[in-house]
Amino acid sequence: MNIPLPFLRKKQNGQTGLSHGSPFNRGMLSMSDILAPPAVEVDFNHIKIGSKYFRTLFVSGYPRFVSANWLFPIISFDHTLDIAMFCYPIESGDVLSDLKRKIAEMEATVSGEASAGKVVDPGVQVALNDALSLQEELAKGAERFFQFSLAITIPADSLEELASVTKKVQSTLASLLIIAKPASLQMEDGFKSTMPIGQDRLMITRNMDTTSLATTFPFTSSELTANEGIMYGINEHNDSLIIFDRFTLENANSIVLGKSGGGKSFLVKLEALRSLMFGTEVIILDPESEYKALADTIGGEYVSFTYSSPIKINPFDLAGILEEGENELGAKILSLHSLMAVIMGELTPSEESILDRALVATYHQKGITPDPQTQTKEPPLMEDLYKVLVGMEDKEATGLGQRLERFIKGSLAGIFNQQSNFDLKNTFTVFSLKELEEALRPIAMHIILDYIWSKIKKDLRRRLLIVDEAWYLMKQKDSANFLLGIAKRARKYYLGLTTITQDVEDFLNSEYGKPIITNSSIQILLKQSPAAIDAIAKTFYLSEGEKHLLLSSDIGEGLFFAGPNHVAMRVIASPDEYQLITSKPEELLRMQGQKPVAPSQLPPTS
């Protein structure tokens, strides 16, 4: 059934009005015309309004026993649902009269079967016991009687999605021994029943007493706090504290997504500072030198990764440990394949094969083989790989060597071609990449991450690894895959990976972005841009209200996800913490005793 929009007609007094008259008459539109969809189509088992499809389910069967808050799996379902519950009070006198008659019938049935020597139907016996118990409670006034109706409307963008979500909802309810059926031939009434107008058009009810009805109360506490851990912020719902120890979850990984200036680094600095009090070692990859002041104040080690820096890291380093079932040299060569793909660009299968032979030969020249006893020897350098490639006297091998040449003899010589002279000893270590060219940052981040990963495997302790501006790594398939590998294996080494990015849309569209999110037990969404909000909402199953919250939130406000639960959060810091971690230029100038220059005082640009 299609319901078209009303046309305009001209009234006799010269004014305009609405009717289903001629479409050629002119007049004024009413608010209902503006808000109304282009058409409403009511089908056998769904309703279509505009481009959206809807299907309403009604609950027809309940189990004998339910636990408190049994509706929670549906309330927290990972798809938008419209749920309507109707409660109708019934006079206790009428109920007692009907109950007395029903008890008499069941007693007669039980007595008749017993007299005939038959086994009494256990279902009848159980129903009789329940009825007698309810009769006693009603007579004492301890219980009241109600009729309860429950309807669920499922929205979807296509019939395929509607069918899929319907099956999931029915399966979820079936796991609770609750039977839900589509309101076939009554889809319009079902849809209207779940609209916020308080009208039950289906009237499919179930008898319930006060205690049973109380278990349907759908709201759970919005508190998200634990007995241990650090404070992340204030719960916007009820001003309670959000306290969590990420290492108590299934994994200690977290991801922070938000637009530039939304407070991502502020939140992560605060978490790192507070984590130090619990004996957690913190390692940070800092592309923009945002953590220097914090590292200097708390006695951390700040490593600036530049051409002139005396600190060097050799990407060919081995962890020097033997793990059962793991080939350390093989794992390192695989890691170097990823690094070389970042340095050289995409490689053909033939070039991959040549590079693999060259890497094995490079280590072999230093006496390093798959035998763990040889893997403590001094590792080769990138220059050794270059010499092996050039010495192969193969056109493709020579081409690979030429791609490495600028790191050996060219403008980038000395950055990645020296033995490592640094060790992770400080409990707060920051690797800064600000002085490197933007094109070199993904390479440096990959090398530093690989070095950190080797050290983490060698010395097991509670650590946080913070990768700021992770979108640098997500640009390259191999470096993105390397970051995902750390996310998947971090738990094994008592490591919590924190991934931060402002390039949310590209991160989510990457084939490695979503797996990193799903491998993070804590997910924090701060202020988002309109361009990214739809992708965010689809990934995290956000409601319209939550989308609006992320678009309109202030700095340091957003959503905090921990496992299956989430709340709105506001990040707060003490005055002393704020001075340590703020990155606002005007605040930094003020703390340095300088006044920010007003725009009118700036010199002319031309």
Coordinates of C-alpha atoms in Angstrom, one line a residue:
M1 CA 0.0 0.0 0.0
N2 CA 1.6 3.3 -1.1
I3 CA 0.5 6.5 0.6
P4 CA 1.4 9.6 -1.5
L5 CA 1.9 13.1 -0.2
P6 CA -1.2 15.3 -0.2
F7 CA -1.4 17.8 -3.0
L8 CA -2.3 21.5 -2.6
R9 CA -5.6 23.0 -3.4
K10 CA -7.0 26.5 -3.4
K11 CA -9.8 27.4 -0.9
Q12 CA -12.8 29.4 -1.9
N13 CA -11.7 32.4 0.2
G14 CA -8.5 32.8 -1.8
Q15 CA -6.3 31.1 0.8
T16 CA -4.5 27.9 0.3
G17 CA -4.9 24.6 2.0
L18 CA -3.9 20.9 1.7
S19 CA -5.9 18.1 0.0
H20 CA -5.4 15.3 -2.5
G21 CA -6.6 17.6 -5.2
S22 CA -4.9 18.9 -8.3
P23 CA -1.0 19.0 -8.2
F24 CA -1.1 22.2 -10.4
N25 CA -2.6 24.4 -7.8
R26 CA -0.3 26.5 -5.6
G27 CA -0.4 27.1 -1.9
M28 CA 1.4 27.0 1.4
L29 CA 3.0 23.7 2.8
S30 CA 2.2 22.6 6.3
M31 CA 4.8 21.3 8.8
S32 CA 3.5 17.8 8.3
D33 CA 4.3 18.0 4.5
I34 CA 7.8 19.0 5.3
L35 CA 8.4 16.3 7.8
A36 CA 6.5 13.5 6.1
P37 CA 8.5 10.9 4.1
P38 CA 8.0 10.6 0.3
A39 CA 6.0 7.4 0.7
V40 CA 5.1 4.7 3.1
E41 CA 4.8 1.1 1.9
V42 CA 3.2 -1.5 4.1
D43 CA 4.1 -5.1 3.1
F44 CA 3.2 -8.5 4.5
N45 CA 6.2 -8.7 6.9
H46 CA 7.9 -5.3 6.8
I47 CA 7.1 -1.6 6.3
K48 CA 9.2 0.8 4.2
I49 CA 9.3 4.5 5.0
G50 CA 11.3 6.4 2.5
S51 CA 14.4 4.4 1.9
K52 CA 14.3 2.7 5.4
Y53 CA 12.9 -0.8 6.1
F54 CA 11.3 -1.7 9.4
R55 CA 10.1 -5.0 10.9
T56 CA 8.3 -5.4 14.3
L57 CA 8.6 -8.4 16.5
F58 CA 6.2 -9.3 19.3
V59 CA 7.1 -11.6 22.2
S60 CA 4.7 -14.5 22.4
G61 CA 6.5 -16.9 24.8
Y62 CA 8.4 -16.5 28.1
P63 CA 10.3 -18.9 30.2
R64 CA 9.0 -20.0 33.6
F65 CA 11.9 -18.2 35.4
V66 CA 13.9 -15.1 34.3
S67 CA 16.7 -13.4 36.1
A68 CA 16.8 -9.7 36.9
N69 CA 17.6 -7.4 34.0
W70 CA 17.0 -10.2 31.4
L71 CA 16.3 -7.5 28.8
F72 CA 19.9 -6.3 28.9
P73 CA 21.1 -8.3 25.8
I74 CA 18.4 -6.6 23.8
I75 CA 18.9 -3.1 25.3
S76 CA 22.7 -3.3 24.6
F77 CA 22.2 -5.0 21.2
D78 CA 24.8 -4.0 18.5
H79 CA 22.1 -2.5 16.3
T80 CA 19.6 0.2 16.7
L81 CA 16.2 -1.1 18.0
D82 CA 13.0 0.6 19.0
I83 CA 11.6 -1.3 22.1
A84 CA 8.1 -0.7 23.6
M85 CA 6.8 -2.1 26.8
F86 CA 3.2 -1.7 28.0
C87 CA 2.0 -2.6 31.5
Y88 CA -1.7 -2.9 32.3
P89 CA -2.8 -3.2 36.0
I90 CA -5.5 -5.7 36.7
E91 CA -7.9 -5.7 39.6
S92 CA -6.8 -8.3 42.2
G93 CA -10.4 -9.4 42.8
D94 CA -11.0 -10.3 39.2
V95 CA -7.6 -12.1 39.0
L96 CA -8.4 -14.1 42.2
S97 CA -11.7 -15.2 40.8
D98 CA -10.2 -16.4 37.5
L99 CA -7.3 -18.0 39.3
K100 CA -9.6 -19.9 41.6
R101 CA -11.5 -21.3 38.6
K102 CA -8.2 -22.3 36.9
I103 CA -6.8 -23.9 40.1
A104 CA -10.0 -26.0 40.4
E105 CA -9.7 -27.2 36.8
M106 CA -6.0 -28.2 37.3
E107 CA -6.8 -29.9 40.6
A108 CA -9.6 -31.9 38.9
T109 CA -7.2 -32.9 36.1
V110 CA -4.5 -34.1 38.6
S111 CA -7.1 -35.9 40.7
G112 CA -8.7 -37.6 37.6
E113 CA -5.3 -38.8 36.3
A114 CA -4.3 -40.1 39.7
S115 CA -7.7 -42.0 40.1
A116 CA -7.2 -43.6 36.7
G117 CA -3.7 -44.8 37.8
K118 CA -2.0 -42.5 35.2
V119 CA 1.2 -40.6 35.8
V120 CA 0.3 -37.0 36.5
D121 CA 1.5 -34.6 33.7
P122 CA 4.5 -32.7 35.3
G123 CA 3.6 -29.6 33.3
V124 CA 0.1 -29.4 34.9
Q125 CA 1.6 -30.1 38.4
V126 CA 4.1 -27.3 38.0
A127 CA 1.4 -24.9 36.8
L128 CA -0.8 -25.8 39.7
N129 CA 2.0 -25.2 42.2
D130 CA 2.7 -21.8 40.6
A131 CA -1.0 -20.8 40.6
L132 CA -1.4 -21.8 44.3
S133 CA 1.7 -19.7 45.3
L134 CA 0.4 -16.7 43.3
Q135 CA -3.0 -17.0 44.8
E136 CA -1.6 -16.9 48.3
E137 CA 0.6 -13.8 47.5
L138 CA -2.4 -12.0 45.9
A139 CA -4.7 -12.7 48.8
K140 CA -2.1 -11.3 51.2
G141 CA -1.6 -8.2 49.1
A142 CA 2.1 -8.9 48.6
E143 CA 1.7 -9.1 44.8
R144 CA -0.4 -7.3 42.2
F145 CA -1.3 -8.5 38.8
F146 CA -0.5 -7.0 35.4
Q147 CA -0.6 -7.7 31.7
F148 CA 2.6 -7.1 29.9
S149 CA 3.2 -6.5 26.2
L150 CA 6.7 -6.2 24.6
A151 CA 7.3 -5.2 20.9
I152 CA 10.6 -4.6 19.1
T153 CA 11.0 -2.7 15.8
I154 CA 14.1 -3.3 13.8
P155 CA 15.3 -0.6 11.3
A156 CA 17.5 -1.4 8.4
D157 CA 18.8 0.1 5.1
S158 CA 18.0 -3.0 3.0
L159 CA 15.9 -6.1 3.1
E160 CA 19.0 -8.3 3.4
E161 CA 20.2 -6.3 6.4
L162 CA 16.7 -6.5 7.9
A163 CA 16.5 -10.3 7.5
S164 CA 20.0 -10.7 9.0
V165 CA 19.3 -8.4 12.1
T166 CA 15.9 -10.1 12.6
K167 CA 17.6 -13.5 12.9
K168 CA 20.2 -12.1 15.3
V169 CA 17.5 -10.5 17.5
Q170 CA 15.4 -13.7 17.5
S171 CA 18.5 -15.8 18.3
T172 CA 19.4 -13.5 21.2
L173 CA 15.9 -13.8 22.7
A174 CA 15.8 -17.5 22.0
S175 CA 19.0 -17.9 24.1
L176 CA 16.9 -16.5 27.0
L177 CA 14.1 -19.0 26.1
I178 CA 11.9 -16.1 24.9
I179 CA 10.0 -16.6 21.7
A180 CA 9.7 -13.6 19.3
K181 CA 7.7 -13.6 16.1
P182 CA 7.1 -11.0 13.3
A183 CA 3.9 -9.1 13.5
S184 CA 2.9 -10.4 10.0
L185 CA -0.1 -8.6 8.5
Q186 CA 0.1 -6.1 11.3
M187 CA 3.3 -4.4 10.5
E188 CA 1.7 -0.9 10.5
D189 CA 0.1 -1.5 13.9
G190 CA 3.4 -3.0 15.2
F191 CA 5.4 0.1 13.9
K192 CA 2.9 2.5 15.6
S193 CA 3.1 0.5 18.8
T194 CA 6.9 1.2 19.1
M195 CA 6.5 4.9 18.3
P196 CA 6.8 7.2 21.3
I197 CA 3.0 7.9 21.3
G198 CA 2.0 5.4 24.0
Q199 CA -0.4 3.4 22.0
D200 CA -0.4 -0.4 22.0
R201 CA -1.9 -1.4 18.6
L202 CA -0.9 -5.1 18.9
M203 CA -2.3 -5.9 22.4
I204 CA -0.5 -9.2 22.6
T205 CA -0.1 -9.5 26.4
R206 CA 1.2 -11.9 29.0
N207 CA 0.1 -12.1 32.6
M208 CA 2.7 -11.1 35.2
D209 CA 2.8 -10.4 38.9
T210 CA 4.8 -7.5 40.4
T211 CA 8.0 -9.5 41.0
S212 CA 8.1 -10.8 37.4
L213 CA 7.3 -7.4 36.0
A214 CA 10.2 -5.9 38.0
T215 CA 12.7 -8.1 36.2
T216 CA 11.8 -6.4 32.9
F217 CA 13.2 -3.1 34.2
P218 CA 15.5 -2.4 31.3
F219 CA 18.0 0.2 32.7
T220 CA 21.3 -0.8 34.1
S221 CA 23.7 1.3 36.1
S222 CA 25.7 3.6 33.8
E223 CA 28.6 3.4 36.1
L224 CA 31.8 2.1 34.5
T225 CA 34.3 1.7 37.3
A226 CA 36.4 -1.0 38.9
N227 CA 38.0 -1.5 42.3
E228 CA 41.5 -0.9 41.0
G229 CA 43.3 1.0 38.3
I230 CA 43.7 4.7 37.2
M231 CA 41.1 7.4 36.8
Y232 CA 40.4 8.1 33.2
G233 CA 37.7 10.8 33.8
I234 CA 34.3 11.7 35.0
N235 CA 31.1 9.8 33.9
E236 CA 28.9 12.4 32.3
H237 CA 25.8 10.4 33.1
N238 CA 26.0 10.6 36.9
D239 CA 29.4 12.3 37.7
S240 CA 30.8 9.0 39.0
L241 CA 34.5 8.2 38.5
I242 CA 35.7 6.1 35.5
I243 CA 38.4 3.9 37.1
F244 CA 39.9 1.0 35.2
D245 CA 43.0 -1.2 35.2
R246 CA 43.4 -2.1 31.5
F247 CA 45.6 -5.1 32.4
T248 CA 42.6 -6.8 34.0
L249 CA 40.7 -7.0 30.7
E250 CA 41.1 -9.8 28.0
N251 CA 43.9 -7.6 26.6
A252 CA 45.5 -4.3 27.7
N253 CA 45.3 -2.6 24.3
S254 CA 43.4 0.7 23.8
I255 CA 42.7 3.0 20.8
V256 CA 42.0 6.7 20.9
L257 CA 40.2 8.3 17.9
G258 CA 39.4 12.0 17.6
K259 CA 39.9 15.0 15.4
S260 CA 42.9 17.3 15.8
G261 CA 42.6 19.4 19.0
G262 CA 40.1 17.0 20.5
G263 CA 42.3 16.2 23.5
K264 CA 43.8 12.8 22.5
S265 CA 47.3 13.5 23.5
F266 CA 46.2 15.2 26.7
L267 CA 44.2 12.1 27.7
V268 CA 47.1 9.7 26.8
K269 CA 49.7 11.8 28.7
L270 CA 47.4 11.8 31.7
E271 CA 47.0 8.0 31.5
A272 CA 50.8 7.5 31.1
L273 CA 51.5 9.8 34.1
R274 CA 49.0 8.0 36.3
S275 CA 50.1 4.5 35.1
L276 CA 53.7 5.2 36.4
M277 CA 52.4 5.3 39.9
F278 CA 51.4 1.6 39.5
G279 CA 54.8 0.5 38.4
T280 CA 54.0 0.5 34.7
E281 CA 56.8 1.2 32.2
V282 CA 55.8 3.6 29.5
I283 CA 57.3 3.8 26.0
I284 CA 56.1 6.4 23.5
L285 CA 56.6 7.0 19.8
D286 CA 56.2 10.8 19.5
P287 CA 56.1 12.2 15.9
E288 CA 55.4 15.8 17.0
S289 CA 57.6 16.2 20.2
E290 CA 54.5 16.6 22.4
Y291 CA 55.9 14.5 25.3
K292 CA 59.2 16.2 25.9
A293 CA 58.1 18.5 28.7
L294 CA 56.6 15.5 30.5
A295 CA 59.6 13.3 30.0
D296 CA 62.0 16.1 31.3
T297 CA 59.9 16.8 34.4
I298 CA 59.5 13.2 35.6
G299 CA 63.1 12.2 34.8
G300 CA 62.3 10.2 31.7
E301 CA 64.6 9.6 28.7
Y302 CA 63.9 11.6 25.6
V303 CA 65.5 10.3 22.5
S304 CA 65.4 12.5 19.4
F305 CA 65.8 10.4 16.3
T306 CA 67.8 12.7 13.9
Y307 CA 70.8 12.7 11.6
S308 CA 73.1 14.1 14.2
S309 CA 71.8 12.2 17.2
P310 CA 74.4 10.0 18.9
I311 CA 71.8 7.3 19.6
K312 CA 71.4 4.8 16.8
I313 CA 69.2 1.7 16.3
N314 CA 70.2 -1.1 14.0
P315 CA 67.1 -2.6 12.3
F316 CA 69.0 -5.9 11.9
D317 CA 69.2 -6.5 15.7
L318 CA 68.0 -9.9 17.0
A319 CA 66.3 -10.3 20.4
G320 CA 68.9 -12.9 21.4
I321 CA 66.4 -15.1 23.1
L322 CA 65.1 -18.6 22.3
E323 CA 61.4 -19.3 22.5
E324 CA 60.0 -22.8 22.0
G325 CA 58.4 -23.1 18.6
E326 CA 59.6 -19.8 17.3
N327 CA 62.5 -19.2 14.8
E328 CA 64.0 -15.9 15.9
L329 CA 66.0 -15.4 12.7
G330 CA 63.0 -16.3 10.6
A331 CA 60.8 -13.9 12.4
K332 CA 63.4 -11.1 12.0
I333 CA 63.7 -11.7 8.3
L334 CA 60.0 -11.5 7.9
S335 CA 60.0 -8.2 9.8
L336 CA 62.8 -6.9 7.6
H337 CA 60.8 -7.9 4.5
S338 CA 58.1 -5.5 5.8
L339 CA 60.6 -2.8 6.5
M340 CA 62.2 -3.1 3.1
A341 CA 58.8 -2.8 1.5
V342 CA 58.3 0.4 3.4
I343 CA 61.7 1.7 2.3
M344 CA 61.7 0.4 -1.3
G345 CA 58.1 0.5 -2.2
E346 CA 56.0 -2.4 -3.6
L347 CA 58.1 -5.4 -4.6
T348 CA 57.3 -8.0 -7.2
P349 CA 57.3 -11.7 -6.3
S350 CA 60.7 -12.1 -8.1
E351 CA 62.1 -9.2 -6.1
E352 CA 60.7 -10.6 -2.9
S353 CA 62.5 -13.9 -3.6
I354 CA 65.8 -12.1 -4.3
L355 CA 65.5 -10.0 -1.2
D356 CA 64.8 -13.1 0.9
R357 CA 68.0 -14.8 -0.4
A358 CA 70.0 -11.7 0.2
L359 CA 68.8 -11.3 3.8
V360 CA 69.7 -14.9 4.6
A361 CA 73.1 -14.4 3.0
T362 CA 73.7 -11.2 4.9
Y363 CA 73.2 -12.9 8.3
H364 CA 75.2 -15.9 7.2
Q365 CA 78.2 -13.7 6.4
K366 CA 78.2 -12.7 10.1
G367 CA 78.0 -16.3 11.2
I368 CA 74.3 -16.1 12.2
T369 CA 72.1 -19.0 11.3
P370 CA 68.8 -20.5 12.6
D371 CA 70.9 -22.1 15.3
P372 CA 70.1 -20.0 18.5
Q373 CA 73.7 -20.3 19.7
T374 CA 74.8 -18.1 16.7
Q375 CA 72.2 -15.4 17.2
T376 CA 74.1 -13.6 20.0
K377 CA 76.8 -12.5 17.5
E378 CA 77.1 -9.0 16.2
P379 CA 74.3 -8.5 13.7
P380 CA 74.9 -7.1 10.2
L381 CA 74.1 -3.6 9.0
M382 CA 72.0 -2.3 6.2
E383 CA 75.3 -1.7 4.3
D384 CA 76.0 -5.4 4.4
L385 CA 72.6 -6.1 2.8
Y386 CA 73.4 -3.5 0.1
K387 CA 76.8 -5.2 -0.7
V388 CA 75.1 -8.6 -0.9
L389 CA 72.5 -7.3 -3.4
V390 CA 75.1 -5.5 -5.5
G391 CA 77.3 -8.5 -5.5
M392 CA 74.6 -10.8 -6.8
E393 CA 75.2 -9.3 -10.3
D394 CA 71.6 -9.7 -11.1
K395 CA 69.6 -6.9 -12.7
E396 CA 66.8 -7.0 -10.3
A397 CA 69.1 -7.4 -7.3
T398 CA 71.1 -4.4 -8.5
G399 CA 67.9 -2.4 -8.7
L400 CA 67.0 -3.3 -5.1
G401 CA 70.5 -2.2 -4.1
Q402 CA 70.1 1.1 -5.8
R403 CA 66.9 1.7 -3.8
L404 CA 68.9 1.2 -0.6
E405 CA 71.9 3.3 -1.8
R406 CA 70.7 6.7 -0.4
F407 CA 70.7 5.1 3.1
I408 CA 74.3 3.9 2.7
K409 CA 76.1 6.6 0.6
G410 CA 73.5 9.2 -0.1
S411 CA 71.7 12.0 1.9
L412 CA 70.3 9.6 4.5
A413 CA 73.6 7.8 5.3
G414 CA 74.2 7.1 9.0
I415 CA 70.6 7.2 10.2
F416 CA 69.8 3.5 9.8
N417 CA 73.3 2.1 9.1
Q418 CA 75.0 1.8 12.5
Q419 CA 75.1 -0.6 15.4
S420 CA 72.6 0.0 18.2
N421 CA 74.0 1.9 21.1
F422 CA 70.9 2.3 23.2
D423 CA 69.0 0.2 25.7
L424 CA 65.6 0.6 27.3
K425 CA 66.3 1.2 31.0
N426 CA 64.2 4.2 32.0
T427 CA 60.6 3.6 33.1
F428 CA 59.5 6.5 30.8
T429 CA 61.1 6.6 27.4
V430 CA 60.1 8.8 24.5
F431 CA 61.3 8.5 20.9
S432 CA 60.8 11.8 19.1
L433 CA 60.6 11.9 15.3
K434 CA 59.9 15.6 14.9
E435 CA 63.2 16.5 13.2
L436 CA 62.9 13.8 10.6
E437 CA 61.3 14.5 7.2
E438 CA 57.7 13.4 6.9
A439 CA 58.7 10.7 4.3
L440 CA 61.1 9.1 6.7
R441 CA 58.8 9.0 9.7
P442 CA 57.0 5.7 8.7
I443 CA 60.4 4.1 8.2
A444 CA 61.7 5.3 11.5
M445 CA 58.5 4.3 13.3
H446 CA 58.7 0.8 11.9
I447 CA 62.4 0.5 12.9
I448 CA 61.8 1.8 16.5
L449 CA 58.7 -0.4 16.9
D450 CA 60.7 -3.5 15.8
Y451 CA 63.5 -2.6 18.2
I452 CA 61.1 -2.0 21.1
W453 CA 59.3 -5.3 20.3
S454 CA 62.6 -7.2 20.4
K455 CA 63.4 -5.6 23.8
I456 CA 59.9 -6.4 25.2
K457 CA 60.2 -10.0 24.3
K458 CA 63.6 -10.3 26.1
D459 CA 62.5 -8.7 29.4
L460 CA 58.9 -9.4 30.6
R461 CA 57.4 -6.6 32.7
R462 CA 54.2 -4.5 32.8
R463 CA 54.5 -2.0 30.0
L464 CA 52.5 0.5 27.9
L465 CA 53.5 1.2 24.3
I466 CA 52.0 4.4 23.0
V467 CA 52.0 5.0 19.2
D468 CA 50.9 8.6 18.5
E469 CA 49.8 9.6 15.0
A470 CA 49.5 6.0 14.0
W471 CA 48.1 7.0 10.6
Y472 CA 51.8 7.3 9.5
L473 CA 52.1 3.5 9.8
M474 CA 48.6 2.9 8.3
K475 CA 49.7 4.5 5.0
Q476 CA 51.8 1.4 4.2
K477 CA 50.3 -2.1 4.0
D478 CA 53.4 -3.7 5.5
S479 CA 53.9 -1.3 8.4
A480 CA 50.1 -1.4 9.2
N481 CA 50.3 -5.2 9.3
F482 CA 53.3 -5.0 11.6
L483 CA 51.3 -2.8 14.0
L484 CA 48.4 -5.2 13.9
G485 CA 50.8 -8.1 14.7
I486 CA 51.9 -6.2 17.9
A487 CA 48.3 -5.6 18.9
K488 CA 47.5 -9.3 18.5
R489 CA 50.5 -10.6 20.5
A490 CA 51.0 -7.8 23.1
R491 CA 49.0 -9.7 25.8
K492 CA 51.5 -12.5 25.7
Y493 CA 54.3 -10.1 26.8
Y494 CA 52.4 -8.1 29.4
L495 CA 52.2 -5.2 27.1
G496 CA 49.3 -2.7 26.5
L497 CA 49.4 -1.0 23.0
T498 CA 47.8 2.4 22.8
T499 CA 47.1 3.5 19.2
I500 CA 46.2 7.2 18.7
T501 CA 45.1 8.8 15.4
Q502 CA 43.4 11.9 14.1
D503 CA 43.0 10.5 10.6
V504 CA 40.0 8.5 11.6
E505 CA 38.3 7.9 8.2
D506 CA 41.5 6.5 6.6
F507 CA 42.2 4.4 9.7
L508 CA 38.8 2.8 9.6
N509 CA 38.9 2.3 5.8
S510 CA 42.2 0.4 6.1
E511 CA 42.0 -3.4 6.1
Y512 CA 44.2 -3.3 9.2
G513 CA 42.4 -0.5 11.0
K514 CA 39.3 -2.3 12.1
P515 CA 41.2 -5.4 13.3
I516 CA 43.3 -3.1 15.5
I517 CA 40.1 -1.7 17.0
T518 CA 38.6 -5.2 17.6
N519 CA 41.9 -6.2 19.3
S520 CA 41.6 -3.2 21.7
S521 CA 39.6 -3.8 24.9
I522 CA 39.4 -0.1 25.7
Q523 CA 38.2 2.3 22.9
I524 CA 38.0 6.0 23.4
L525 CA 36.2 8.3 21.0
L526 CA 36.7 12.0 21.4
K527 CA 35.3 14.9 19.4
Q528 CA 34.8 13.9 15.7
S529 CA 34.5 15.7 12.5
P530 CA 31.3 15.5 10.4
A531 CA 33.2 13.8 7.6
A532 CA 34.2 10.8 9.8
I533 CA 31.1 10.5 12.1
D534 CA 29.2 8.1 9.8
A535 CA 32.1 5.7 9.6
I536 CA 32.6 5.9 13.4
A537 CA 28.9 5.3 14.0
K538 CA 28.8 2.2 11.7
T539 CA 32.0 0.7 13.3
F540 CA 30.9 1.3 16.9
Y541 CA 27.1 1.0 16.5
L542 CA 26.4 4.4 17.8
S543 CA 22.9 5.8 18.3
E544 CA 21.9 9.2 16.8
G545 CA 22.3 10.7 20.3
E546 CA 25.9 9.4 20.6
K547 CA 26.7 10.7 17.1
H548 CA 25.5 14.1 18.1
L549 CA 27.5 14.0 21.4
L550 CA 30.7 13.3 19.5
L551 CA 30.0 16.1 17.0
S552 CA 29.1 18.7 19.7
S553 CA 31.4 17.6 22.5
D554 CA 34.0 19.9 24.0
I555 CA 37.8 19.2 24.2
G556 CA 38.4 16.2 26.4
E557 CA 34.8 14.9 26.1
G558 CA 33.6 11.7 24.3
L559 CA 32.7 8.1 24.8
F560 CA 34.7 5.5 26.8
F561 CA 34.3 1.9 25.8
A562 CA 35.5 -0.9 28.1
G563 CA 34.5 -4.4 26.9
P564 CA 30.7 -4.4 26.1
N565 CA 29.9 -1.3 28.1
H566 CA 30.4 2.4 27.4
V567 CA 29.6 5.7 28.9
A568 CA 30.0 9.4 28.1
M569 CA 33.3 10.7 29.6
R570 CA 34.9 14.0 30.5
V571 CA 38.6 14.1 31.1
I572 CA 39.8 16.1 34.1
A573 CA 43.3 16.7 35.5
S574 CA 44.6 18.4 38.6
P575 CA 46.3 21.8 38.2
D576 CA 49.8 20.2 38.6
E577 CA 49.0 17.5 36.0
Y578 CA 47.6 20.1 33.7
Q579 CA 50.8 22.1 33.7
L580 CA 52.8 19.0 32.9
I581 CA 50.7 17.7 30.0
T582 CA 49.0 20.7 28.2
S583 CA 50.1 21.3 24.7
K584 CA 48.1 24.5 24.0
P585 CA 50.6 27.2 22.7
E586 CA 49.0 30.0 24.7
E587 CA 49.2 27.9 27.9
L588 CA 52.9 27.1 27.2
L589 CA 53.7 30.7 26.6
R590 CA 51.9 31.8 29.8
M591 CA 53.8 29.2 31.9
Q592 CA 57.1 30.4 30.4
G593 CA 56.2 33.9 31.5
Q594 CA 55.5 35.2 28.0
K595 CA 52.3 36.7 26.7
P596 CA 50.7 35.4 23.5
V597 CA 51.1 37.9 20.7
A598 CA 47.7 39.4 19.7
P599 CA 46.9 39.2 15.9
S600 CA 47.0 43.0 15.6
Q601 CA 50.6 43.0 16.9
L602 CA 51.9 40.6 14.3
P603 CA 54.1 42.0 11.6
P604 CA 52.6 42.2 8.1
T605 CA 53.0 39.0 6.1
S606 CA 54.0 40.8 2.9

